[in-house]
Short mmCIF file of C-alpha atoms in Angstrom, two decimals:
data_model
loop_
_atom_site.label_atom_id
_atom_site.label_comp_id
_atom_site.label_asym_id
_atom_site.label_seq_id
_atom_site.Cartn_x
_atom_site.Cartn_y
_atom_site.Cartn_z
CA UNK A 154 -7.48 -50.44 -21.12
CA UNK A 155 -6.02 -47.17 -19.95
CA UNK A 156 -8.25 -45.04 -17.50
CA UNK A 157 -9.22 -41.37 -18.08
CA UNK A 158 -6.71 -39.34 -16.00
CA UNK A 159 -8.48 -37.50 -12.90
CA UNK A 160 -9.17 -33.91 -13.12
CA UNK A 161 -6.21 -32.01 -11.28
CA UNK A 162 -7.71 -30.44 -8.00
CA UNK A 163 -8.20 -26.64 -7.87
CA UNK A 164 -5.33 -24.79 -6.24
CA UNK A 165 -6.67 -22.47 -3.55
CA UNK A 166 -5.45 -19.50 -2.08
CA UNK A 167 -6.54 -17.46 0.72
CA UNK A 168 -5.74 -13.87 1.08
CA UNK A 169 -6.03 -12.58 4.52
CA UNK A 170 -6.34 -8.37 5.42
CA UNK A 171 -7.07 -6.82 8.45
CA UNK A 172 -9.22 -4.54 7.22
CA UNK A 173 -11.54 -4.19 3.74
CA UNK A 174 -11.56 -0.71 3.71
CA UNK A 175 -9.75 1.31 0.77
CA UNK A 176 -6.29 1.60 0.75
CA UNK A 177 -2.79 0.68 -0.84
CA UNK A 178 -2.66 -2.81 1.03
CA UNK A 179 -6.71 -3.28 -0.34
CA UNK A 180 -5.88 -2.52 -3.55
CA UNK A 181 -2.80 -4.70 -3.74
CA UNK A 182 -4.87 -7.81 -2.90
CA UNK A 183 -7.67 -6.66 -4.93
CA UNK A 184 -5.19 -6.88 -7.94
CA UNK A 185 -4.32 -10.39 -7.07
CA UNK A 186 -7.42 -11.54 -6.77
CA UNK A 187 -8.75 -10.27 -10.00
CA UNK A 188 -5.80 -11.65 -12.01
CA UNK A 189 -5.58 -14.94 -10.52
CA UNK A 190 -5.13 -17.68 -13.53
CA UNK A 191 -7.65 -20.16 -14.47
CA UNK A 192 -7.94 -23.32 -12.29
CA UNK A 193 -7.14 -21.40 -8.95
CA UNK A 194 -9.92 -20.65 -6.39
CA UNK A 195 -9.09 -17.55 -4.82
CA UNK A 196 -10.21 -16.59 -1.14
CA UNK A 197 -10.91 -13.32 0.62
CA UNK A 198 -10.73 -13.11 4.27
CA UNK A 199 -10.74 -9.82 5.94
CA UNK A 200 -12.47 -7.91 9.34
CA UNK A 201 -14.79 -4.64 8.84
CA UNK A 202 -17.48 -4.42 6.07
CA UNK A 203 -15.53 -2.22 3.24
CA UNK A 204 -15.52 -2.55 -0.54
CA UNK A 205 -12.89 -5.07 -0.95
CA UNK A 206 -15.61 -7.95 -0.46
CA UNK A 207 -17.57 -6.45 -3.18
CA UNK A 208 -14.37 -6.34 -5.47
CA UNK A 209 -13.50 -9.74 -4.33
CA UNK A 210 -16.85 -11.04 -4.79
CA UNK A 211 -17.17 -9.86 -8.47
CA UNK A 212 -13.74 -11.06 -9.14
CA UNK A 213 -15.29 -14.53 -8.08
CA UNK A 214 -13.50 -14.90 -5.12
CA UNK A 215 -15.15 -16.87 -2.19
CA UNK A 216 -15.70 -14.39 0.76
CA UNK A 217 -15.24 -14.42 4.17
CA UNK A 218 -15.95 -11.79 6.83
CA UNK A 219 -13.91 -12.04 10.31
CA UNK A 220 -16.13 -10.32 12.57
CA UNK A 221 -13.38 -10.12 15.23
CA UNK A 222 -10.66 -9.06 12.90
CA UNK A 223 -9.53 -5.35 13.58
CA UNK A 224 -7.09 -3.07 14.11
CA UNK A 225 -7.84 -3.03 17.84
CA UNK A 226 -4.56 -3.83 20.49
CA UNK A 227 -6.90 -5.82 23.13
CA UNK A 228 -4.78 -9.18 23.54
CA UNK A 229 -8.34 -10.93 24.07
CA UNK A 230 -9.62 -9.13 21.18
CA UNK A 231 -6.81 -10.97 19.19
CA UNK A 232 -7.40 -14.21 21.14
CA UNK A 233 -10.94 -14.07 19.58
CA UNK A 234 -9.73 -13.32 16.23
CA UNK A 235 -7.59 -15.79 16.02
CA UNK A 236 -10.25 -18.87 16.68
CA UNK A 237 -12.42 -17.04 14.40
CA UNK A 238 -9.69 -17.50 11.73
CA UNK A 239 -8.82 -20.68 12.57
CA UNK A 240 -12.12 -22.16 12.09
CA UNK A 241 -12.38 -20.27 8.68
CA UNK A 242 -9.54 -21.64 7.20
CA UNK A 243 -10.30 -25.10 8.58
CA UNK A 244 -13.74 -24.85 6.58
CA UNK A 245 -12.04 -23.26 3.54
CA UNK A 246 -9.18 -25.55 3.36
CA UNK A 247 -6.52 -23.47 1.36
CA UNK A 248 -3.37 -24.64 0.09
CA UNK A 249 -1.72 -21.29 0.97
CA UNK A 250 -2.13 -18.13 3.03
CA UNK A 251 -1.21 -14.77 1.59
CA UNK A 252 -1.04 -12.25 4.48
CA UNK A 253 -1.18 -8.64 4.50
CA UNK A 254 -1.02 -5.94 6.97
CA UNK A 255 0.53 -6.00 10.50
CA UNK A 256 -2.70 -7.66 12.67
CA UNK A 257 -3.58 -10.03 9.70
CA UNK A 258 -0.07 -10.92 8.88
CA UNK A 259 0.62 -12.00 12.99
CA UNK A 260 -2.56 -14.01 13.64
CA UNK A 261 -2.24 -15.71 9.70
CA UNK A 262 1.43 -16.54 10.36
CA UNK A 263 0.09 -18.27 13.80
CA UNK A 264 -2.83 -19.84 12.26
CA UNK A 265 -0.83 -21.14 9.24
CA UNK A 266 1.90 -22.91 11.75
CA UNK A 267 -1.11 -24.39 13.66
CA UNK A 268 -2.84 -25.84 10.67
CA UNK A 269 0.24 -26.56 8.74
CA UNK A 270 -0.39 -24.40 5.99
CA UNK A 271 2.40 -22.60 4.31
CA UNK A 272 2.02 -18.61 4.77
CA UNK A 273 3.43 -15.62 2.45
CA UNK A 274 3.67 -12.45 4.14
CA UNK A 275 3.84 -9.18 2.02
CA UNK A 276 5.32 -6.31 4.25
CA UNK A 277 3.94 -3.11 2.64
CA UNK A 278 5.80 -1.25 5.03
CA UNK A 279 7.41 -2.15 8.38
CA UNK A 280 6.34 -0.59 11.28
CA UNK A 281 9.32 -0.54 13.29
CA UNK A 282 11.41 1.65 10.72
CA UNK A 283 13.54 4.65 12.65
CA UNK A 284 10.84 7.34 11.78
CA UNK A 285 7.93 5.38 13.90
CA UNK A 286 7.38 6.41 17.40
CA UNK A 287 9.61 4.56 19.73
CA UNK A 288 6.73 2.68 21.59
CA UNK A 289 5.32 1.06 18.08
CA UNK A 290 8.41 0.78 16.70
CA UNK A 291 9.67 -1.71 20.09
CA UNK A 292 6.39 -3.41 20.08
CA UNK A 293 6.54 -3.96 16.07
CA UNK A 294 10.17 -5.40 15.91
CA UNK A 295 9.58 -8.02 19.00
CA UNK A 296 6.36 -9.33 17.24
CA UNK A 297 8.14 -9.31 13.70
CA UNK A 298 11.38 -10.95 15.32
CA UNK A 299 9.12 -14.01 17.04
CA UNK A 300 6.88 -14.59 14.05
CA UNK A 301 9.68 -14.07 11.05
CA UNK A 302 10.25 -17.96 11.39
CA UNK A 303 6.56 -18.95 10.41
CA UNK A 304 6.50 -17.23 7.08
CA UNK A 305 7.57 -19.64 4.33
CA UNK A 306 8.60 -16.64 2.18
CA UNK A 307 8.32 -13.05 3.02
CA UNK A 308 7.43 -10.39 -0.12
CA UNK A 309 9.00 -6.72 0.34
CA UNK A 310 7.82 -4.05 -1.50
CA UNK A 311 10.92 -2.14 -1.98
CA UNK A 312 14.40 -3.07 -1.19
CA UNK A 313 14.40 -0.51 1.79
CA UNK A 314 12.03 -3.31 3.56
CA UNK A 315 14.24 -5.82 2.42
CA UNK A 316 17.02 -4.34 4.47
CA UNK A 317 14.68 -4.04 7.29
CA UNK A 318 13.96 -7.71 6.85
CA UNK A 319 17.44 -9.18 7.10
CA UNK A 320 17.58 -7.66 10.40
CA UNK A 321 15.26 -10.16 11.61
CA UNK A 322 15.33 -14.35 12.05
CA UNK A 323 14.45 -15.10 8.28
CA UNK A 324 16.80 -16.35 5.78
CA UNK A 325 17.85 -14.39 2.91
CA UNK A 326 16.68 -16.93 0.07
CA UNK A 327 12.86 -16.48 1.59
CA UNK A 328 12.79 -12.89 0.84
CA UNK A 329 11.57 -11.69 -2.49
CA UNK A 330 11.63 -8.05 -3.53
CA UNK A 331 8.38 -7.42 -5.81
CA UNK A 332 7.26 -3.79 -6.31
CA UNK A 333 4.05 -2.88 -5.87
CA UNK A 334 2.34 -2.69 -9.68
CA UNK A 335 -1.08 -1.16 -10.87
CA UNK A 336 -2.79 -1.43 -14.03
CA UNK A 337 -2.66 0.82 -16.55
CA UNK A 338 -5.71 3.50 -17.67
CA UNK A 339 -6.11 5.69 -20.75
CA UNK A 340 -6.85 8.89 -18.02
CA UNK A 341 -3.67 11.16 -18.29
CA UNK A 342 -3.40 14.29 -16.34
CA UNK A 343 -2.27 17.70 -18.27
CA UNK A 344 0.21 18.77 -15.74
CA UNK A 345 1.40 21.67 -17.83
CA UNK A 346 -2.20 23.08 -17.97
CA UNK A 347 -3.22 26.09 -15.62
CA UNK A 348 -2.77 25.15 -11.87
CA UNK A 349 -6.33 24.70 -10.64
CA UNK A 350 -5.98 21.64 -8.54
CA UNK A 351 -3.34 19.82 -6.30
CA UNK A 352 -4.26 16.16 -5.04
CA UNK A 353 -3.46 14.15 -2.37
CA UNK A 354 -5.20 10.31 -2.15
CA UNK A 355 -4.48 8.71 1.47
CA UNK A 356 -6.13 7.40 4.50
CA UNK A 357 -7.05 9.72 7.27
CA UNK A 358 -4.69 8.00 9.91
CA UNK A 359 -1.05 7.54 10.72
CA UNK A 360 1.54 7.21 8.90
CA UNK A 361 -0.22 9.57 6.54
CA UNK A 362 0.39 13.39 7.25
CA UNK A 363 -2.28 15.43 5.68
CA UNK A 364 -1.79 18.36 8.26
CA UNK A 365 1.52 19.18 6.87
CA UNK A 366 -0.08 19.23 3.55
CA UNK A 367 -2.94 21.46 4.57
CA UNK A 368 0.11 23.75 6.41
CA UNK A 369 2.38 23.99 3.54
CA UNK A 370 -0.67 24.55 0.89
CA UNK A 371 -1.83 27.45 3.28
CA UNK A 372 1.48 29.05 3.79
CA UNK A 373 2.10 28.67 -0.07
CA UNK A 374 1.47 32.25 -2.24
CA UNK A 375 -1.22 29.78 -4.62
CA UNK A 376 -4.08 31.75 -6.09
CA UNK A 377 -7.43 30.29 -7.96
CA UNK A 378 -6.05 26.56 -6.78
CA UNK A 379 -7.82 24.17 -4.30
CA UNK A 380 -6.49 21.24 -2.61
CA UNK A 381 -8.17 18.09 -2.51
CA UNK A 382 -7.80 15.41 -0.10
CA UNK A 383 -9.54 11.84 -1.00
CA UNK A 384 -9.89 9.51 1.54
CA UNK A 385 -11.41 8.70 4.74
CA UNK A 386 -10.05 7.82 8.24
CA UNK A 387 -10.24 8.55 11.95
CA UNK A 388 -8.22 12.11 11.42
CA UNK A 389 -10.42 13.56 8.73
CA UNK A 390 -12.92 15.52 11.11
CA UNK A 391 -9.48 17.05 12.62
CA UNK A 392 -8.21 17.62 9.35
CA UNK A 393 -11.51 19.71 7.66
CA UNK A 394 -11.44 21.68 11.19
CA UNK A 395 -7.54 22.24 10.64
CA UNK A 396 -8.07 23.24 6.88
CA UNK A 397 -11.16 25.62 7.92
CA UNK A 398 -8.65 27.58 10.20
CA UNK A 399 -5.58 28.08 7.89
CA UNK A 400 -7.46 27.85 4.25
CA UNK A 401 -10.83 28.68 4.38
CA UNK A 402 -12.72 27.48 1.40
CA UNK A 403 -9.79 26.30 -0.47
CA UNK A 404 -9.75 22.64 0.59
CA UNK A 405 -12.26 19.76 -0.48
CA UNK A 406 -12.80 16.36 1.21
CA UNK A 407 -14.53 14.63 -1.00
CA UNK A 408 -14.06 11.18 0.92
CA UNK A 409 -13.39 8.13 -0.70
CA UNK A 410 -13.04 8.38 -4.60
CA UNK A 411 -14.31 5.72 -6.46
CA UNK A 412 -12.55 6.78 -9.74
CA UNK A 413 -9.00 8.20 -8.46
CA UNK A 414 -8.06 7.91 -11.98
CA UNK A 415 -10.24 10.37 -12.99
CA UNK A 416 -9.40 12.66 -10.37
CA UNK A 417 -5.92 12.51 -10.92
CA UNK A 418 -6.51 13.42 -14.26
CA UNK A 419 -8.13 16.53 -13.34
CA UNK A 420 -4.97 17.74 -10.98
CA UNK A 421 -1.66 19.38 -12.24
CA UNK A 422 0.06 18.07 -8.73
CA UNK A 423 -0.03 15.32 -6.75
CA UNK A 424 1.14 15.35 -2.94
CA UNK A 425 2.14 12.71 -0.66
CA UNK A 426 3.23 13.71 2.94
CA UNK A 427 4.02 10.29 5.31
CA UNK A 428 6.28 10.10 8.23
CA UNK A 429 7.08 6.57 7.28
CA UNK A 430 6.45 4.24 3.88
CA UNK A 431 6.95 1.12 2.34
CA UNK A 432 6.19 1.41 -1.31
CA UNK A 433 2.88 3.89 -1.82
CA UNK A 434 0.43 2.97 -4.48
CA UNK A 435 -0.99 6.22 -4.50
CA UNK A 436 2.34 7.79 -5.81
CA UNK A 437 2.48 4.92 -8.29
CA UNK A 438 -1.34 5.97 -9.42
CA UNK A 439 -0.07 9.65 -9.68
CA UNK A 440 2.99 8.47 -12.04
CA UNK A 441 0.60 6.58 -14.27
CA UNK A 442 -1.35 9.57 -14.60
CA UNK A 443 1.83 11.42 -15.65
CA UNK A 444 1.66 13.88 -12.51
CA UNK A 445 4.37 16.17 -11.19
CA UNK A 446 4.91 14.52 -7.67
CA UNK A 447 5.66 15.97 -4.72
CA UNK A 448 6.54 13.64 -1.43
CA UNK A 449 8.25 12.85 1.24
CA UNK A 450 11.97 12.22 1.31
CA UNK A 451 11.39 8.48 2.60
CA UNK A 452 13.43 5.55 1.47
CA UNK A 453 10.80 3.53 -0.40
CA UNK A 454 9.42 6.81 -2.04
CA UNK A 455 13.46 7.42 -3.17
CA UNK A 456 12.87 3.85 -5.01
CA UNK A 457 9.99 5.46 -6.96
CA UNK A 458 11.34 8.84 -7.57
CA UNK A 459 14.53 10.48 -8.29
CA UNK A 460 14.61 14.07 -6.97
CA UNK A 461 14.16 16.94 -9.72
CA UNK A 462 13.98 14.15 -12.19
CA UNK A 463 10.71 12.25 -11.40
CA UNK A 464 9.40 14.64 -8.72
CA UNK A 465 10.42 16.71 -5.97
CA UNK A 466 11.02 14.82 -2.44
CA UNK A 467 10.67 17.22 0.78
CA UNK A 468 10.97 16.96 4.39
CA UNK A 469 7.39 17.59 5.36
CA UNK A 470 7.92 18.74 8.59
CA UNK A 471 9.86 21.72 7.18
CA UNK A 472 6.70 23.84 6.28
CA UNK A 473 8.74 26.36 4.38
CA UNK A 474 10.72 23.88 2.66
CA UNK A 475 7.29 22.17 1.49
CA UNK A 476 5.53 25.31 0.62
CA UNK A 477 8.64 26.52 -1.30
CA UNK A 478 8.29 23.00 -3.10
CA UNK A 479 4.86 23.66 -3.66
CA UNK A 480 5.04 27.25 -4.84
CA UNK A 481 8.01 26.02 -7.44
CA UNK A 482 6.07 23.72 -9.06
CA UNK A 483 3.12 25.61 -9.34
CA UNK A 484 4.92 28.65 -10.72
CA UNK A 485 6.69 26.64 -13.58
CA UNK A 486 4.34 24.57 -16.07
CA UNK A 487 7.17 23.43 -18.17
CA UNK A 488 8.86 21.89 -15.01
CA UNK A 489 5.52 19.98 -14.19
CA UNK A 490 5.03 19.03 -17.71
CA UNK A 491 8.61 17.44 -17.76
CA UNK A 492 8.43 15.60 -14.35
CA UNK A 493 5.05 14.27 -15.26
CA UNK A 494 6.33 12.69 -18.35
CA UNK A 495 9.49 11.37 -16.51
CA UNK A 496 7.40 9.86 -13.87
CA UNK A 497 5.08 8.39 -16.34
CA UNK A 498 8.04 6.54 -18.41
CA UNK A 499 9.25 5.41 -15.21
CA UNK A 500 6.00 3.86 -14.04
CA UNK A 501 5.43 1.99 -17.76
CA UNK A 502 9.52 0.62 -17.33
CA UNK A 503 9.01 -0.48 -13.49
CA UNK A 504 5.62 -0.66 -12.13
CA UNK A 505 3.18 -2.53 -14.22
CA UNK A 506 0.82 -4.64 -12.80
CA UNK A 507 1.77 -7.84 -15.01
CA UNK A 508 5.09 -7.68 -13.42
CA UNK A 509 3.57 -7.72 -10.13
CA UNK A 510 1.73 -10.75 -10.54
CA UNK A 511 3.82 -12.95 -12.16
CA UNK A 512 6.41 -12.30 -9.61
CA UNK A 513 4.22 -13.38 -7.21
CA UNK A 514 3.16 -16.46 -8.40
CA UNK A 515 6.67 -17.44 -8.74
CA UNK A 516 6.75 -16.83 -4.74
CA UNK A 517 3.69 -18.96 -4.20
CA UNK A 518 5.36 -21.70 -6.45
CA UNK A 519 8.04 -21.78 -4.35
CA UNK A 520 6.13 -21.66 -1.24
CA UNK A 521 4.15 -24.41 -2.21
CA UNK A 522 7.27 -26.22 -3.31
CA UNK A 523 9.61 -25.41 -0.35
CA UNK A 524 12.36 -24.51 -2.93
CA UNK A 525 14.12 -21.32 -1.73
CA UNK A 526 14.59 -19.06 -4.41
CA UNK A 527 13.74 -15.13 -4.37
CA UNK A 528 11.78 -13.68 -6.69
CA UNK A 529 12.70 -10.06 -7.89
CA UNK A 530 11.24 -7.20 -9.94
CA UNK A 531 13.23 -4.23 -10.59
CA UNK A 532 12.70 -0.91 -8.83
#
């Protein structure tokens, strides 16, 4: 007589991120939660009270709000957040923790080490890049150096981030490069249409530079065109005041926009200015829409966009050059169309959601099995 086979236990994956607000890292986490395969229980742990909790719940994930987890730099606040996280993880009992963002990445790696749970750490952008302020750069490098050995696997979203990761005490075979991916949509822009709208989608906080975009837009000789700065954050009020001073009545601040695809489809040009970046999702969204892109000339963005082929790369602190790039694109509808078509094709070839999900789950399997093998999606 043979006994019936017992059902396999469900795999439990915990995704930890500092804040539940809208942003690139949060969109990345949302995609992972929504694309989890059958037989997997996904758990979201995050601070704040943002829309990511609702997205996770609708995807069938178990949601845990961490009241003490935030971006504050207070060591005492961090200790309290770690205690709260440890208690939550003991109750959730995940098989693996996938951490995102700086503070959650630090606390999650410590918690995983203390509880004996493997941790996968996705680096959406190291904070010790040369472009970052010295104090922030130094603190970030020390923290990453101390915590690097605690991650079973490190996922970098760009080759530029992998090069930084190699300067840390982490074995090369534990580092994977998986480019960000986003799902397709049927909403497309018509960049060759008469220029009426330029859009930037970003949080109003460092390292984003909406001030540089406002200044370049105000300087450029553009008529019958509005600049839309979508997003929210601590610098929004200051940017509204700057826009009123430099380009009164010509800059809109709609806040967090639920349907980004529709907003981008209504535009003819997309811009993004940042002091440093990993592989920004907002640029991918613009590429998916078939928009011509003007973006800061940064290593991660250079992996997305080749200058004069998929968009224009600029030094956002060079106001005359940034304005000239805006004027060039705005005056040349065929160029906007050609760049937009090339950007869309590049997105189709390299930045779809399926590639990212498949590669990420391969890293999960390796971390759980303890097999040192790097996964990579071409960028």
